[in-house]
mmCIF file of C-alpha atoms in Angstrom:
data_model
loop_
_atom_site.group_PDB
_atom_site.id
_atom_site.type_symbol
_atom_site.label_atom_id
_atom_site.label_comp_id
_atom_site.label_asym_id
_atom_site.label_seq_id
_atom_site.Cartn_x
_atom_site.Cartn_y
_atom_site.Cartn_z
ATOM 1 C CA ASP N 172 -71.863 -30.422 66.683
ATOM 2 C CA ALA N 173 -72.185 -32.223 63.580
ATOM 3 C CA GLY N 174 -74.911 -34.623 63.380
ATOM 4 C CA VAL N 175 -74.806 -38.159 61.454
ATOM 5 C CA THR N 176 -73.245 -37.637 58.002
ATOM 6 C CA GLN N 177 -73.336 -39.999 55.127
ATOM 7 C CA SER N 178 -71.455 -40.282 51.729
ATOM 8 C CA PRO N 179 -71.955 -40.057 49.049
ATOM 9 C CA THR N 180 -75.203 -38.202 48.426
ATOM 10 C CA HIS N 181 -76.175 -40.172 45.283
ATOM 11 C CA LEU N 182 -74.960 -42.922 43.455
ATOM 12 C CA ILE N 183 -75.969 -44.481 40.222
ATOM 13 C CA LYS N 184 -74.718 -48.052 39.574
ATOM 14 C CA THR N 185 -75.557 -51.088 37.414
ATOM 15 C CA ARG N 186 -76.852 -54.525 37.898
ATOM 16 C CA GLY N 187 -74.162 -56.603 39.157
ATOM 17 C CA GLN N 188 -71.944 -54.013 40.304
ATOM 18 C CA GLN N 189 -70.807 -53.586 44.064
ATOM 19 C CA VAL N 190 -71.348 -50.434 46.217
ATOM 20 C CA THR N 191 -69.909 -48.984 49.404
ATOM 21 C CA LEU N 192 -71.685 -46.425 51.410
ATOM 22 C CA ARG N 193 -70.302 -44.457 54.355
ATOM 23 C CA CYS N 194 -71.658 -43.238 57.588
ATOM 24 C CA SER N 195 -69.819 -41.007 60.469
ATOM 25 C CA PRO N 196 -72.280 -41.140 63.542
ATOM 26 C CA LYS N 197 -73.179 -38.142 65.862
ATOM 27 C CA SER N 198 -70.452 -37.148 68.256
ATOM 28 C CA GLY N 199 -70.719 -39.266 71.414
ATOM 29 C CA HIS N 200 -72.463 -42.269 69.878
ATOM 30 C CA ASP N 201 -71.005 -45.694 69.415
ATOM 31 C CA THR N 202 -73.580 -47.616 67.585
ATOM 32 C CA VAL N 203 -74.678 -47.493 64.033
ATOM 33 C CA SER N 204 -77.737 -48.759 62.274
ATOM 34 C CA TRP N 205 -78.392 -49.118 58.569
ATOM 35 C CA TYR N 206 -81.922 -48.861 57.080
ATOM 36 C CA GLN N 207 -83.282 -49.377 53.543
ATOM 37 C CA GLN N 208 -86.048 -47.046 52.445
ATOM 38 C CA ALA N 209 -87.861 -48.025 49.032
ATOM 39 C CA LEU N 210 -89.803 -45.456 47.273
ATOM 40 C CA GLY N 211 -92.968 -44.797 48.962
ATOM 41 C CA GLN N 212 -92.340 -47.011 52.100
ATOM 42 C CA GLY N 213 -91.151 -46.768 55.406
ATOM 43 C CA PRO N 214 -87.384 -47.500 56.609
ATOM 44 C CA GLN N 215 -86.268 -51.523 56.954
ATOM 45 C CA PHE N 216 -83.718 -52.408 59.392
ATOM 46 C CA ILE N 217 -80.756 -53.887 57.800
ATOM 47 C CA PHE N 218 -78.100 -54.373 60.701
ATOM 48 C CA GLN N 219 -76.628 -52.656 63.552
ATOM 49 C CA TYR N 220 -72.868 -52.386 64.399
ATOM 50 C CA TYR N 221 -71.572 -51.827 67.971
ATOM 51 C CA GLU N 222 -68.096 -52.385 69.071
ATOM 52 C CA GLU N 223 -67.021 -53.470 65.602
ATOM 53 C CA GLU N 224 -69.319 -56.282 65.575
ATOM 54 C CA GLU N 225 -72.759 -56.727 63.669
ATOM 55 C CA ARG N 226 -75.112 -57.113 66.979
ATOM 56 C CA GLN N 227 -78.435 -57.486 65.022
ATOM 57 C CA ARG N 228 -79.410 -58.150 61.545
ATOM 58 C CA GLY N 229 -82.635 -57.922 59.763
ATOM 59 C CA ASN N 230 -84.124 -59.864 56.903
ATOM 60 C CA PHE N 231 -81.570 -59.046 54.457
ATOM 61 C CA PRO N 232 -79.345 -61.321 52.370
ATOM 62 C CA ASP N 233 -75.660 -62.008 52.796
ATOM 63 C CA ARG N 234 -74.999 -59.622 49.772
ATOM 64 C CA PHE N 235 -75.434 -56.790 52.384
ATOM 65 C CA SER N 236 -72.432 -56.581 54.692
ATOM 66 C CA GLY N 237 -71.042 -53.656 56.977
ATOM 67 C CA HIS N 238 -68.225 -52.819 58.844
ATOM 68 C CA GLN N 239 -67.713 -50.496 61.821
ATOM 69 C CA PHE N 240 -64.125 -48.961 62.346
ATOM 70 C CA PRO N 241 -62.495 -48.023 65.800
ATOM 71 C CA ASN N 242 -63.702 -44.320 65.450
ATOM 72 C CA TYR N 243 -67.144 -45.717 65.210
ATOM 73 C CA SER N 244 -67.789 -44.750 61.670
ATOM 74 C CA SER N 245 -69.454 -47.627 59.454
ATOM 75 C CA GLU N 246 -69.741 -48.970 55.940
ATOM 76 C CA LEU N 247 -72.508 -50.560 54.255
ATOM 77 C CA ASN N 248 -71.357 -52.772 51.330
ATOM 78 C CA VAL N 249 -73.791 -54.285 48.780
ATOM 79 C CA ASN N 250 -72.486 -56.924 46.377
ATOM 80 C CA ALA N 251 -74.203 -58.162 42.866
ATOM 81 C CA LEU N 252 -76.138 -55.229 42.761
ATOM 82 C CA LEU N 253 -80.216 -55.775 41.843
ATOM 83 C CA LEU N 254 -82.634 -53.383 40.429
ATOM 84 C CA GLY N 255 -84.640 -53.831 43.561
ATOM 85 C CA ASP N 256 -81.648 -52.691 45.754
ATOM 86 C CA SER N 257 -82.442 -48.826 44.377
ATOM 87 C CA ALA N 258 -83.539 -47.164 47.495
ATOM 88 C CA LEU N 259 -82.606 -44.482 50.057
ATOM 89 C CA TYR N 260 -80.134 -45.905 52.234
ATOM 90 C CA LEU N 261 -80.243 -44.384 55.927
ATOM 91 C CA CYS N 262 -77.805 -44.441 58.586
ATOM 92 C CA ALA N 263 -78.595 -43.914 61.968
ATOM 93 C CA SER N 264 -76.545 -43.762 65.248
ATOM 94 C CA SER N 265 -77.223 -44.129 68.931
ATOM 95 C CA ARG N 266 -75.402 -44.443 72.117
ATOM 96 C CA GLN N 267 -75.726 -47.929 73.944
ATOM 97 C CA GLY N 268 -77.379 -47.919 77.218
ATOM 98 C CA VAL N 269 -78.645 -44.285 76.872
ATOM 99 C CA ALA N 270 -81.629 -42.296 75.816
ATOM 100 C CA ARG N 271 -84.258 -45.160 75.220
ATOM 101 C CA ASN N 272 -82.983 -46.337 72.028
ATOM 102 C CA GLU N 273 -83.366 -43.034 70.406
ATOM 103 C CA GLN N 274 -81.449 -42.906 67.064
ATOM 104 C CA PHE N 275 -80.323 -40.075 64.802
ATOM 105 C CA PHE N 276 -80.549 -40.364 61.447
ATOM 106 C CA GLY N 277 -78.407 -38.758 58.484
ATOM 107 C CA PRO N 278 -79.729 -37.301 55.232
ATOM 108 C CA GLY N 279 -79.262 -40.626 53.368
ATOM 109 C CA THR N 280 -77.604 -42.151 50.229
ATOM 110 C CA ARG N 281 -79.881 -42.237 47.515
ATOM 111 C CA LEU N 282 -78.769 -45.336 45.541
ATOM 112 C CA THR N 283 -80.048 -46.220 41.836
ATOM 113 C CA VAL N 284 -79.091 -49.182 39.927
ATOM 114 C CA LEU N 285 -79.711 -49.326 36.294
ATOM 115 C CA ALA M 49 -92.625 -59.850 66.006
ATOM 116 C CA GLN M 50 -93.472 -56.262 66.665
ATOM 117 C CA SER M 51 -95.455 -54.374 63.896
ATOM 118 C CA VAL M 52 -96.676 -50.725 62.910
ATOM 119 C CA THR M 53 -99.626 -49.781 61.220
ATOM 120 C CA GLN M 54 -100.543 -46.392 59.999
ATOM 121 C CA LEU M 55 -103.859 -45.881 58.785
ATOM 122 C CA GLY M 56 -104.130 -43.631 55.608
ATOM 123 C CA SER M 57 -101.229 -43.301 53.479
ATOM 124 C CA HIS M 58 -102.454 -39.699 52.450
ATOM 125 C CA VAL M 59 -103.911 -37.292 54.779
ATOM 126 C CA SER M 60 -105.089 -33.816 53.565
ATOM 127 C CA VAL M 61 -105.958 -30.933 55.847
ATOM 128 C CA SER M 62 -106.660 -27.057 55.363
ATOM 129 C CA GLU M 63 -104.101 -24.703 56.876
ATOM 130 C CA GLY M 64 -105.510 -24.081 60.740
ATOM 131 C CA ALA M 65 -107.041 -27.450 60.701
ATOM 132 C CA LEU M 66 -106.587 -30.044 63.178
ATOM 133 C CA VAL M 67 -103.898 -32.594 62.144
ATOM 134 C CA LEU M 68 -104.520 -36.202 63.065
ATOM 135 C CA LEU M 69 -102.213 -39.207 61.876
ATOM 136 C CA ARG M 70 -103.002 -42.701 62.959
ATOM 137 C CA CYS M 71 -100.503 -45.293 64.240
ATOM 138 C CA ASN M 72 -101.412 -48.644 65.993
ATOM 139 C CA TYR M 73 -98.645 -51.094 66.962
ATOM 140 C CA SER M 74 -98.497 -54.924 68.045
ATOM 141 C CA SER M 75 -95.927 -56.042 70.614
ATOM 142 C CA SER M 76 -95.373 -58.742 73.041
ATOM 143 C CA VAL M 77 -93.715 -56.724 75.711
ATOM 144 C CA PRO M 78 -94.120 -52.613 76.450
ATOM 145 C CA PRO M 79 -92.598 -50.529 73.581
ATOM 146 C CA TYR M 80 -90.817 -47.287 73.014
ATOM 147 C CA LEU M 81 -92.780 -45.534 70.474
ATOM 148 C CA PHE M 82 -91.563 -42.685 68.080
ATOM 149 C CA TRP M 83 -92.945 -40.122 65.666
ATOM 150 C CA TYR M 84 -90.493 -39.076 62.768
ATOM 151 C CA VAL M 85 -90.709 -36.438 60.076
ATOM 152 C CA GLN M 86 -89.120 -36.692 56.534
ATOM 153 C CA TYR M 87 -89.024 -33.761 54.455
ATOM 154 C CA PRO M 88 -88.214 -34.218 50.517
ATOM 155 C CA ASN M 89 -84.817 -35.763 49.993
ATOM 156 C CA GLN M 90 -83.968 -35.666 53.343
ATOM 157 C CA GLY M 91 -83.477 -37.921 56.338
ATOM 158 C CA LEU M 92 -85.688 -38.523 59.471
ATOM 159 C CA GLN M 93 -85.878 -36.225 62.195
ATOM 160 C CA LEU M 94 -87.644 -37.257 65.538
ATOM 161 C CA LEU M 95 -90.626 -35.592 66.524
ATOM 162 C CA LEU M 96 -91.311 -36.846 69.630
ATOM 163 C CA LYS M 97 -90.844 -40.382 71.497
ATOM 164 C CA TYR M 98 -92.721 -42.467 74.489
ATOM 165 C CA THR M 99 -90.520 -44.201 76.615
ATOM 166 C CA THR M 100 -92.168 -44.552 80.049
ATOM 167 C CA GLY M 101 -93.932 -42.216 82.341
ATOM 168 C CA ALA M 102 -96.502 -39.558 81.150
ATOM 169 C CA THR M 103 -98.673 -41.140 78.185
ATOM 170 C CA LEU M 104 -99.154 -37.820 76.482
ATOM 171 C CA VAL M 105 -96.017 -36.555 74.946
ATOM 172 C CA LYS M 106 -95.426 -33.403 73.394
ATOM 173 C CA GLY M 107 -92.672 -32.944 70.726
ATOM 174 C CA ILE M 108 -91.316 -30.405 68.553
ATOM 175 C CA ASN M 109 -93.360 -27.874 66.124
ATOM 176 C CA GLY M 110 -96.464 -28.222 68.352
ATOM 177 C CA PHE M 111 -97.079 -31.902 67.736
ATOM 178 C CA GLU M 112 -98.077 -34.339 70.327
ATOM 179 C CA ALA M 113 -98.922 -37.724 70.853
ATOM 180 C CA GLU M 114 -100.820 -40.106 73.295
ATOM 181 C CA PHE M 115 -99.794 -43.405 74.056
ATOM 182 C CA LYS M 116 -102.909 -45.589 74.727
ATOM 183 C CA LYS M 117 -101.941 -49.085 75.837
ATOM 184 C CA SER M 118 -105.599 -50.537 75.900
ATOM 185 C CA GLU M 119 -106.025 -49.392 72.000
ATOM 186 C CA THR M 120 -102.272 -50.080 71.298
ATOM 187 C CA SER M 121 -102.464 -46.511 69.536
ATOM 188 C CA PHE M 122 -100.017 -43.908 69.470
ATOM 189 C CA HIS M 123 -101.746 -41.298 67.277
ATOM 190 C CA LEU M 124 -100.014 -37.879 66.332
ATOM 191 C CA THR M 125 -102.003 -34.635 66.648
ATOM 192 C CA LYS M 126 -101.386 -31.112 66.211
ATOM 193 C CA PRO M 127 -103.976 -28.333 66.763
ATOM 194 C CA SER M 128 -103.566 -26.221 63.845
ATOM 195 C CA ALA M 129 -101.846 -27.316 60.823
ATOM 196 C CA HIS M 130 -99.132 -25.011 58.934
ATOM 197 C CA MET M 131 -97.934 -25.159 55.437
ATOM 198 C CA SER M 132 -94.660 -26.178 56.695
ATOM 199 C CA ASP M 133 -95.870 -29.260 58.330
ATOM 200 C CA ALA M 134 -96.484 -30.924 54.903
ATOM 201 C CA ALA M 135 -94.118 -33.817 54.709
ATOM 202 C CA GLU M 136 -93.843 -37.539 55.249
ATOM 203 C CA TYR M 137 -94.603 -38.988 58.671
ATOM 204 C CA PHE M 138 -93.438 -42.291 60.284
ATOM 205 C CA CYS M 139 -94.467 -44.049 63.287
ATOM 206 C CA ALA M 140 -91.798 -46.483 64.508
ATOM 207 C CA VAL M 141 -91.596 -49.073 67.531
ATOM 208 C CA GLY M 142 -88.430 -49.822 69.388
ATOM 209 C CA PHE M 143 -87.291 -51.646 72.529
ATOM 210 C CA MET M 144 -84.649 -51.295 74.979
ATOM 211 C CA ASP M 145 -83.924 -54.986 75.246
ATOM 212 C CA THR M 146 -80.487 -55.566 74.360
ATOM 213 C CA GLY M 147 -81.417 -58.028 71.641
ATOM 214 C CA ARG M 148 -83.716 -55.719 69.990
ATOM 215 C CA ARG M 149 -82.479 -52.344 69.294
ATOM 216 C CA ALA M 150 -83.777 -52.223 65.825
ATOM 217 C CA LEU M 151 -86.774 -49.847 65.250
ATOM 218 C CA THR M 152 -89.626 -51.131 63.264
ATOM 219 C CA PHE M 153 -91.393 -48.558 60.975
ATOM 220 C CA GLY M 154 -94.830 -48.058 59.418
ATOM 221 C CA SER M 155 -95.275 -47.416 56.031
ATOM 222 C CA GLY M 156 -95.741 -43.664 56.232
ATOM 223 C CA THR M 157 -98.325 -41.132 56.059
ATOM 224 C CA ARG M 158 -98.038 -38.106 53.567
ATOM 225 C CA LEU M 159 -99.357 -35.168 54.951
ATOM 226 C CA GLN M 160 -100.535 -32.409 52.554
ATOM 227 C CA VAL M 161 -102.020 -28.828 53.770
ATOM 228 C CA GLN M 162 -103.845 -26.864 51.695
ATOM 229 C CA PRO M 163 -103.824 -23.066 51.673
#
């Protein structure tokens, strides 16, 4: 059983550019959450997708947007990149109504903005 | 709003010694509590979780944690540290309420294990 997978592993962009990160949830999971983990800090919740809709959003600007596809995979898009967007982006999957909100995390995508 | 405080950004223990990582939370409703471990350049792995029922929770790799409602704490312990325990540990709080499924994490504690 493949766990949560993310691509790419690493990414280098310059300020002002746009980036798309991808996530495939664990088999049987229908909900995807995205987190940003800055260096030396804990993950911070960006948003969560279920049934192809954004269900909950953290304190992130509109430059951060997402999408969920019918196969439950998800994308995170960040526009107009800033230096401060450099971080590890983690995707987590879970299943609605099951297992007390337990979320399984992928290995992350390391984004560096120059 | 909920929050998580992890006391001590760095903890160093000798191999074989007791590991104690501290976590306190604030929440207006009963929380679900989690401990995750992160090895260098990797994602988060769930160590253990508290949802309801028994307040002493056992997890993987010999770790356990006790939920103390009166102290709003969920400290992580392991009787005897192993070199392979060196990693970053995160405490997190979540809720089953349909409107609050996001996890709120603490800032993490880096555990060093000295030979």
